[in-house]
XYZ file of C-alpha atoms in Angstrom:
398
model
C 68.898 -114.580 -67.789
C 68.555 -116.044 -64.999
C 68.843 -116.155 -60.486
C 70.558 -118.479 -58.454
C 69.600 -118.553 -54.854
C 72.780 -120.072 -53.499
C 72.411 -121.238 -49.520
C 75.857 -121.220 -47.580
C 78.380 -118.518 -48.699
C 81.726 -119.334 -47.464
C 84.691 -119.287 -49.221
C 84.560 -122.255 -50.822
C 81.516 -121.191 -52.339
C 82.690 -118.258 -53.263
C 85.339 -119.393 -55.190
C 83.705 -122.381 -57.332
C 80.132 -121.629 -58.170
C 80.110 -117.885 -57.848
C 83.237 -118.194 -60.003
C 82.270 -120.669 -63.047
C 78.510 -117.838 -62.812
C 80.751 -114.671 -63.231
C 82.279 -115.911 -66.294
C 79.573 -117.237 -67.931
C 77.875 -113.622 -67.541
C 73.383 -113.423 -67.425
C 73.226 -114.624 -63.970
C 72.576 -113.464 -60.694
C 73.291 -115.005 -57.696
C 71.635 -114.519 -53.878
C 73.308 -115.594 -50.642
C 71.772 -116.984 -48.740
C 73.626 -117.266 -44.831
C 72.049 -119.756 -42.437
C 73.527 -117.857 -38.845
C 75.774 -115.664 -39.427
C 75.091 -111.941 -41.043
C 79.122 -111.077 -41.041
C 79.683 -111.932 -44.567
C 76.899 -109.962 -45.845
C 77.574 -107.419 -43.532
C 81.562 -107.436 -44.661
C 80.177 -108.028 -48.421
C 77.452 -105.177 -48.471
C 79.791 -102.177 -47.524
C 81.203 -103.073 -51.302
C 78.840 -103.177 -53.648
C 78.628 -107.623 -52.676
C 81.663 -107.358 -54.780
C 84.797 -109.287 -54.151
C 88.292 -109.840 -55.160
C 88.833 -113.999 -55.472
C 92.904 -114.526 -55.567
C 93.659 -117.720 -57.674
C 97.110 -118.991 -57.000
C 99.500 -118.155 -60.241
C 96.634 -116.100 -62.201
C 96.111 -112.755 -60.404
C 93.042 -110.989 -58.749
C 89.780 -111.318 -60.302
C 86.441 -109.108 -59.193
C 83.852 -111.261 -59.234
C 80.514 -109.373 -59.875
C 77.828 -112.108 -59.820
C 76.657 -111.318 -56.669
C 73.735 -109.633 -56.504
C 72.516 -110.066 -52.693
C 72.899 -111.669 -49.864
C 69.713 -113.035 -47.257
C 69.694 -113.887 -43.207
C 67.951 -116.860 -42.710
C 66.830 -115.535 -39.253
C 65.587 -112.604 -40.571
C 64.679 -112.793 -44.002
C 62.731 -116.157 -43.917
C 60.299 -114.544 -45.770
C 62.522 -113.570 -48.396
C 63.734 -116.651 -48.971
C 60.827 -118.404 -49.577
C 59.794 -115.304 -51.902
C 63.366 -115.692 -54.061
C 63.061 -119.242 -54.465
C 59.978 -119.320 -55.699
C 60.899 -117.812 -58.663
C 64.430 -118.529 -59.372
C 65.617 -121.031 -61.256
C 68.103 -122.758 -59.643
C 68.747 -123.342 -56.173
C 71.770 -124.356 -55.012
C 74.230 -125.083 -51.402
C 77.549 -125.106 -50.415
C 76.479 -125.974 -46.187
C 79.897 -129.204 -46.286
C 78.337 -132.483 -45.334
C 76.570 -131.239 -41.540
C 74.549 -129.018 -43.079
C 72.977 -132.577 -44.440
C 71.522 -133.277 -40.730
C 71.637 -137.276 -41.749
C 72.284 -139.749 -39.790
C 75.660 -142.891 -39.837
C 73.384 -144.508 -42.214
C 72.650 -141.333 -44.068
C 68.853 -140.678 -43.946
C 67.625 -137.246 -42.602
C 67.897 -137.444 -38.305
C 64.678 -135.991 -37.386
C 65.917 -135.886 -33.858
C 68.491 -133.687 -34.834
C 67.891 -131.194 -32.796
C 67.718 -127.808 -35.808
C 65.935 -130.799 -37.900
C 63.299 -131.681 -34.542
C 63.151 -127.533 -34.890
C 62.419 -126.431 -38.346
C 59.301 -129.565 -38.233
C 57.504 -128.069 -35.170
C 57.434 -124.108 -36.815
C 60.308 -122.638 -34.795
C 62.282 -121.427 -38.471
C 62.657 -123.326 -40.780
C 67.157 -123.139 -39.613
C 68.670 -125.551 -41.563
C 68.474 -125.880 -45.957
C 66.097 -128.821 -45.499
C 63.932 -126.821 -43.889
C 63.730 -124.041 -46.502
C 63.422 -126.431 -49.960
C 60.505 -128.454 -48.138
C 59.141 -125.525 -46.816
C 59.473 -122.790 -49.980
C 58.626 -126.121 -52.607
C 55.498 -126.599 -51.693
C 54.719 -122.738 -51.805
C 56.437 -122.957 -55.111
C 53.872 -123.958 -58.575
C 57.039 -124.487 -60.969
C 59.964 -126.583 -62.322
C 63.158 -126.012 -60.088
C 66.127 -127.729 -60.226
C 67.967 -127.738 -56.300
C 71.989 -127.718 -57.834
C 74.379 -129.822 -54.405
C 77.317 -128.355 -54.262
C 78.273 -130.904 -51.384
C 81.340 -133.247 -51.348
C 78.636 -136.648 -51.036
C 78.519 -139.001 -52.677
C 74.181 -138.985 -55.450
C 75.110 -135.472 -53.203
C 71.215 -135.086 -55.063
C 69.904 -137.574 -54.240
C 70.984 -137.573 -50.960
C 69.190 -134.211 -50.634
C 66.325 -135.309 -52.255
C 65.495 -137.705 -50.132
C 65.939 -136.068 -47.476
C 63.718 -133.552 -48.330
C 60.975 -135.822 -49.644
C 61.532 -137.401 -45.450
C 60.672 -133.690 -44.303
C 57.938 -132.779 -45.925
C 56.247 -136.131 -45.065
C 57.386 -134.611 -41.559
C 55.365 -132.379 -41.273
C 53.086 -133.299 -43.563
C 53.610 -130.267 -46.398
C 51.974 -131.097 -49.378
C 54.748 -131.153 -52.418
C 54.902 -132.928 -55.636
C 58.682 -133.662 -56.678
C 58.255 -134.827 -59.706
C 59.032 -130.673 -60.919
C 61.675 -131.061 -59.145
C 65.371 -131.731 -60.446
C 68.294 -132.821 -57.641
C 70.756 -133.588 -60.422
C 73.456 -135.535 -58.926
C 77.408 -132.485 -59.215
C 81.059 -133.270 -57.869
C 83.304 -130.410 -57.236
C 86.467 -129.777 -56.868
C 89.204 -126.859 -55.648
C 91.396 -126.442 -52.745
C 89.925 -123.446 -51.106
C 91.632 -122.341 -47.827
C 90.832 -119.980 -45.071
C 91.436 -116.031 -45.622
C 93.934 -114.720 -43.648
C 94.838 -111.210 -43.511
C 97.928 -111.792 -45.541
C 95.193 -111.942 -48.547
C 93.545 -109.208 -47.092
C 96.609 -107.405 -46.782
C 97.844 -108.522 -50.909
C 94.290 -108.225 -52.073
C 93.724 -104.941 -50.392
C 90.105 -106.627 -49.803
C 88.997 -107.972 -46.568
C 86.622 -110.547 -48.125
C 88.994 -111.459 -50.048
C 88.750 -115.445 -51.128
C 92.032 -117.424 -51.510
C 92.145 -120.526 -53.732
C 94.129 -122.484 -56.293
C 94.100 -122.213 -59.822
C 92.994 -125.703 -60.520
C 88.700 -126.310 -60.482
C 86.247 -128.533 -61.150
C 82.879 -128.811 -62.122
C 80.697 -132.522 -62.875
C 77.355 -131.857 -62.856
C 74.448 -134.877 -64.027
C 72.748 -133.541 -67.058
C 69.604 -133.033 -65.534
C 68.020 -129.719 -65.084
C 64.513 -128.753 -64.900
C 65.225 -125.572 -67.435
C 67.435 -123.602 -68.489
C 71.456 -123.076 -66.474
C 74.141 -120.955 -66.549
C 76.380 -122.021 -69.781
C 78.922 -122.145 -66.792
C 82.535 -122.984 -68.762
C 84.422 -126.220 -68.470
C 82.100 -127.218 -66.883
C 81.038 -131.320 -67.855
C 77.258 -131.895 -68.498
C 77.572 -136.255 -67.512
C 74.519 -138.866 -67.264
C 76.468 -140.795 -64.162
C 78.054 -138.646 -61.740
C 79.649 -141.259 -59.979
C 82.046 -142.645 -61.257
C 84.206 -138.954 -60.117
C 82.688 -138.488 -57.143
C 84.135 -141.693 -56.469
C 87.751 -140.841 -57.555
C 88.060 -136.885 -55.826
C 86.386 -138.333 -52.480
C 88.346 -141.772 -52.005
C 91.457 -140.683 -53.795
C 91.850 -136.222 -52.827
C 89.016 -136.114 -49.215
C 90.709 -139.195 -48.477
C 93.809 -137.946 -48.504
C 93.303 -134.763 -47.254
C 91.710 -136.035 -44.255
C 94.537 -138.773 -43.520
C 97.284 -135.373 -44.165
C 94.899 -133.885 -41.188
C 94.859 -136.052 -38.645
C 98.316 -137.918 -38.562
C 99.874 -134.098 -39.371
C 98.132 -132.939 -37.047
C 99.289 -135.811 -34.614
C 102.993 -135.220 -35.253
C 103.282 -131.309 -34.683
C 102.880 -129.881 -38.756
C 99.721 -126.987 -39.301
C 99.766 -126.434 -43.307
C 98.359 -129.370 -46.448
C 102.093 -128.678 -47.623
C 103.862 -129.480 -44.716
C 102.205 -132.462 -44.015
C 102.730 -134.124 -47.725
C 106.202 -133.318 -47.235
C 106.270 -135.027 -43.952
C 108.405 -138.324 -44.830
C 106.210 -140.628 -42.528
C 103.552 -138.606 -44.125
C 103.629 -138.917 -48.106
C 104.195 -142.654 -48.225
C 100.841 -143.017 -46.580
C 99.708 -140.967 -48.843
C 100.655 -142.511 -52.423
C 99.288 -145.421 -50.869
C 95.759 -145.115 -49.765
C 95.473 -143.251 -52.890
C 96.352 -146.279 -54.514
C 94.231 -148.399 -52.851
C 91.104 -145.467 -53.563
C 92.250 -146.027 -56.621
C 91.880 -149.676 -57.095
C 87.911 -149.456 -55.499
C 87.035 -146.882 -58.801
C 85.302 -148.573 -62.073
C 87.731 -150.541 -64.062
C 87.540 -146.683 -66.553
C 89.275 -144.827 -64.448
C 91.470 -147.091 -63.001
C 93.438 -146.294 -65.790
C 93.681 -142.620 -64.920
C 94.718 -143.253 -61.064
C 98.016 -142.730 -60.894
C 98.077 -139.765 -63.508
C 95.632 -138.126 -61.023
C 97.247 -139.161 -58.025
C 100.358 -137.283 -58.733
C 98.452 -134.410 -59.931
C 97.248 -134.412 -56.551
C 100.374 -134.393 -54.469
C 101.742 -131.774 -57.179
C 98.509 -129.479 -55.388
C 98.878 -130.817 -51.984
C 102.281 -129.647 -52.218
C 101.548 -125.933 -53.372
C 102.664 -123.429 -50.107
C 101.281 -120.603 -51.378
C 97.592 -122.185 -50.462
C 98.545 -122.018 -46.923
C 95.364 -124.592 -45.820
C 95.256 -125.907 -42.651
C 94.934 -128.931 -41.149
C 92.755 -128.124 -38.733
C 90.157 -126.644 -41.727
C 90.349 -130.122 -42.886
C 89.983 -131.877 -39.202
C 86.622 -130.216 -38.682
C 82.971 -133.064 -38.965
C 85.178 -135.779 -39.821
C 81.884 -137.834 -38.379
C 80.225 -136.653 -41.774
C 83.318 -137.104 -43.380
C 85.130 -140.350 -42.705
C 81.819 -142.412 -44.059
C 82.516 -141.519 -47.763
C 86.647 -141.018 -46.924
C 87.401 -143.512 -45.567
C 85.351 -145.890 -45.300
C 84.457 -147.591 -48.540
C 88.673 -147.797 -49.237
C 88.855 -149.682 -46.289
C 85.385 -152.296 -46.614
C 87.142 -153.121 -50.292
C 90.744 -153.290 -49.770
C 91.356 -153.510 -46.499
C 93.768 -150.599 -46.860
C 96.908 -150.143 -44.266
C 96.392 -146.564 -45.089
C 93.115 -145.856 -44.416
C 93.191 -148.003 -40.584
C 96.525 -144.986 -40.479
C 94.599 -142.371 -41.072
C 91.288 -143.845 -38.881
C 93.608 -144.217 -36.141
C 94.956 -141.073 -35.911
C 90.770 -139.838 -36.296
C 90.235 -142.268 -33.109
C 93.934 -140.681 -31.743
C 92.213 -136.733 -32.715
C 89.533 -137.004 -30.895
C 90.314 -138.345 -28.200
C 93.083 -135.834 -27.784
C 90.469 -132.648 -27.996
C 88.627 -134.064 -25.708
C 92.013 -134.749 -23.099
C 92.758 -131.309 -23.159
C 88.671 -129.843 -22.294
C 88.003 -128.881 -26.084
C 85.488 -130.095 -27.732
C 85.126 -130.834 -31.910
C 83.261 -128.833 -34.613
C 81.316 -131.654 -35.293
C 77.724 -131.727 -35.267
C 78.602 -134.586 -33.576
C 81.216 -133.554 -30.407
C 78.675 -134.771 -27.590
C 78.135 -138.106 -29.012
C 82.563 -138.324 -29.690
C 82.659 -136.669 -25.395
C 80.838 -139.202 -24.575
C 82.790 -141.711 -26.815
C 86.011 -141.833 -25.441
C 84.913 -141.453 -22.244
C 84.044 -145.476 -22.463
C 86.741 -147.899 -20.740
C 86.813 -149.264 -25.225
C 85.177 -146.276 -27.171
C 86.693 -147.199 -30.512
C 83.458 -149.158 -31.290
C 81.186 -146.156 -30.393
C 83.710 -143.729 -31.982
C 83.314 -146.136 -35.603
C 79.181 -146.802 -34.924
C 79.470 -142.871 -35.656
C 80.927 -143.248 -38.916
C 78.821 -146.307 -39.907
C 82.861 -148.820 -38.825
C 82.071 -150.705 -35.360
C 81.886 -153.782 -37.541
C 85.771 -152.431 -39.033
C 86.952 -152.553 -35.635
C 89.482 -155.866 -35.430
C 90.974 -154.004 -38.898
C 91.677 -150.615 -36.579
C 92.829 -151.926 -33.542
C 95.627 -154.470 -35.684
């Protein structure tokens, strides 16, 4: 019935979009790995099928993936598939959008600048701009990343890039629905591989949610359980501020306390009350229609976090903090002055300083800026500036 071209084949994409599409039937997915060929090579050895290990539900074989292309080697093929795919989707994480602290495309970002100079494309933004400029029929571009207004954000970034590149791109024929995605998906471990017998197996929880703005340019799979709505914003806000905000608090404060996994951190007698407080404060910032649901949602999140079988590593969540905290911490802090969020922000600052002091570069697109900031006599303001919150320094210092 149709083809989805999906950028970014990490575990989350294979546990979420590919699982939904496999269950829908009738559609196939061509994946794009933007950097490494390792995922492609591993999947190719088994016909692009893999096991999805769903906690409490057993193992499901995912067969919707038809092929995987690798950006450095297969640029022309990727552009060709873009010309005919019904949907172009992406799970490239927050840093894959190459935005500055104000949420705008950073034209000075080295990868974006290289794409503009004709040395690629290598980025999602570059591929979309060049590929859509050659396309002559409507298409849906569907973001599956944790950003507020992810579709609108992606559309704006592509438009800015296209103008800078001098491309003749008609975005009126391209629909960018906003979407909210949710499924806790940790990194694969040797234990998971041993249980499954599949070296490319993906572990995930039973819970899964996908809310999409009903703004498609053409057909889409009949994804089971997907909510098509007029406005995704309340759902995005609930998830980013409560679930993801709590995750980041657990990550930075948990690592500071010598913990390794989410299920350990959420049971810690110091961190547990802080997480509950953060969720309560974040819930108070939601639209009135969702505030009444916030306590039950928070209880459900705590149960999900407590699941030891997921073995969700705190250092995995701690990556790319400069890209995550503007959505997970800053709005709640601005609106409520949440003491729990202040603890989380201080823990992030301590994490940045500690990792740098140990001579370790952070896994963050702003790693160089962070390293420079922590060398300042007062690192708080420059670090907060990286997440658009330098004006909140007095709160953090109290």
